[in-house]
Tab-separated table of C-alpha atoms in Angstrom:
chain	number	residue	atom	x	y	z
D	293	MET	CA	-9.705	13.097	-6.882
D	294	GLU	CA	-12.948	13.594	-5.086
D	295	ALA	CA	-12.921	14.003	-1.280
D	296	GLY	CA	-16.114	12.000	-0.834
D	297	LYS	CA	-14.506	8.796	-2.362
D	298	LEU	CA	-11.675	8.901	0.272
D	299	ASP	CA	-13.844	7.039	2.694
D	300	ARG	CA	-11.419	4.447	4.149
D	301	ILE	CA	-8.423	4.737	6.403
D	302	ILE	CA	-5.224	2.884	5.626
D	303	THR	CA	-1.757	2.772	7.554
D	304	VAL	CA	1.356	2.686	5.675
D	305	GLN	CA	4.169	0.776	7.501
D	306	ARG	CA	7.930	0.638	7.033
D	307	GLY	CA	10.130	-2.264	7.959
D	308	VAL	CA	13.101	-1.834	10.146
D	309	GLU	CA	15.471	-4.599	10.403
D	310	THR	CA	16.657	-5.448	13.885
D	311	VAL	CA	18.912	-8.239	15.285
D	312	LEU	CA	17.557	-10.310	18.097
D	313	PRO	CA	19.602	-11.993	20.723
D	314	GLY	CA	21.471	-14.881	19.079
D	315	ARG	CA	22.080	-12.702	16.001
D	316	VAL	CA	18.671	-13.622	14.373
D	317	PRO	CA	17.700	-10.745	12.123
D	318	THR	CA	14.073	-9.809	12.072
D	319	ILE	CA	11.938	-7.004	10.627
D	320	ALA	CA	9.904	-4.781	12.916
D	321	TRP	CA	7.034	-2.844	11.149
D	322	THR	CA	6.506	0.805	12.386
D	323	ASN	CA	3.707	3.040	11.415
D	324	LEU	CA	4.724	5.632	8.821
D	325	LEU	CA	1.614	7.352	7.761
D	326	THR	CA	-2.213	6.959	8.357
D	327	VAL	CA	-4.278	8.534	5.560
D	328	ARG	CA	-7.732	8.535	4.079
D	329	ALA	CA	-8.019	6.476	0.864
D	330	GLU	CA	-10.337	5.418	-1.951
D	331	VAL	CA	-10.145	1.683	-2.334
D	332	ARG	CA	-10.518	0.052	-5.847
D	333	GLU	CA	-10.434	-3.667	-6.727
D	334	GLN	CA	-7.806	-4.571	-9.273
D	335	ASN	CA	-9.264	-5.802	-12.508
D	336	ALA	CA	-7.669	-8.050	-15.248
D	337	ASP	CA	-7.281	-5.119	-17.579
D	338	GLU	CA	-4.960	-3.150	-15.330
D	339	ILE	CA	-2.186	-5.650	-14.856
D	340	ALA	CA	-0.840	-8.703	-16.720
D	341	THR	CA	-0.570	-11.723	-14.410
D	342	GLY	CA	1.441	-14.863	-14.878
D	343	PHE	CA	-0.166	-18.233	-15.941
D	344	GLY	CA	-3.217	-19.281	-14.046
D	345	GLN	CA	-5.249	-17.442	-11.678
D	346	ALA	CA	-3.838	-15.058	-9.011
D	347	GLU	CA	-4.296	-16.357	-5.521
D	348	ALA	CA	-3.639	-12.999	-3.732
D	349	GLU	CA	-6.073	-10.125	-3.680
D	350	THR	CA	-4.897	-7.081	-5.418
D	351	LEU	CA	-6.203	-3.633	-4.486
D	352	ILE	CA	-5.555	0.000	-5.684
D	353	PHE	CA	-5.401	2.490	-3.001
D	354	VAL	CA	-5.873	6.230	-4.120
D	355	VAL	CA	-4.706	8.679	-1.481
D	356	ARG	CA	-3.779	12.483	-1.521
D	357	TRP	CA	-0.205	13.400	-1.982
D	358	HIS	CA	1.928	13.605	1.297
D	359	PRO	CA	5.501	14.890	1.770
D	360	THR	CA	6.498	11.542	3.379
D	361	PRO	CA	8.062	9.323	0.694
D	362	ILE	CA	6.523	5.990	0.228
D	363	THR	CA	8.483	3.090	-1.399
D	364	THR	CA	7.657	-0.416	-2.663
D	365	GLY	CA	9.468	-1.707	0.391
D	366	ASP	CA	6.575	-0.412	2.585
D	367	ARG	CA	3.316	-2.234	3.272
D	368	ILE	CA	-0.325	-1.213	3.871
D	369	LEU	CA	-2.661	-2.245	6.714
D	370	PHE	CA	-6.282	-2.093	5.654
D	371	GLN	CA	-9.236	-3.628	7.581
D	372	GLY	CA	-6.964	-6.023	9.544
D	373	ARG	CA	-5.095	-7.291	6.444
D	374	THR	CA	-1.606	-6.660	5.327
D	375	TYR	CA	-0.806	-5.717	1.657
D	376	ASP	CA	2.688	-5.390	0.059
D	377	LEU	CA	3.160	-2.476	-2.075
D	378	LYS	CA	4.010	-3.431	-5.659
D	379	ALA	CA	3.670	0.003	-7.603
D	380	ILE	CA	3.443	3.654	-6.752
D	381	THR	CA	2.040	6.063	-9.365
D	382	GLU	CA	1.901	9.825	-8.803
D	383	ILE	CA	-1.404	11.415	-9.804
D	384	GLY	CA	-0.962	14.775	-11.483
D	385	ARG	CA	1.745	16.988	-10.038
D	386	ARG	CA	1.619	16.191	-6.276
D	387	ASP	CA	-2.151	15.632	-6.313
D	388	GLY	CA	-2.038	12.174	-5.093
D	389	TRP	CA	-0.717	8.617	-5.295
D	390	LYS	CA	-2.228	5.433	-6.764
D	391	LEU	CA	-0.722	2.604	-4.699
D	392	ARG	CA	-1.078	-0.882	-6.091
D	393	ALA	CA	-0.811	-3.573	-3.376
D	394	VAL	CA	-1.126	-7.292	-3.032
D	395	GLY	CA	-2.547	-9.072	-0.130
D	396	VAL	CA	-0.086	-11.122	1.926
D	397	VAL	CA	-0.999	-14.736	2.015
D	398	LEU	CA	-0.137	-16.246	5.415
């Protein structure tokens, strides 16, 4: 992992379920971690999609390893867009993570 390629900043958020008045459950997102990342666009060879074209943007974020655990229940904020984490792969032995995320379609 080359330090010069970690030229973007992403924020990893974790959802916390709360109950609003009237007993309506909602998820509040809190910032878990802000790190530098390399951003790669997903290509067709890296993942098999279902029938037809994928409508959501898929990106790979490469970050340095951090002791804070990240799960696929978390999400990423990048350049004003929200991306749901779909896969987390460790690079080496605590060298870094490869985070595959899909853009949330509103």
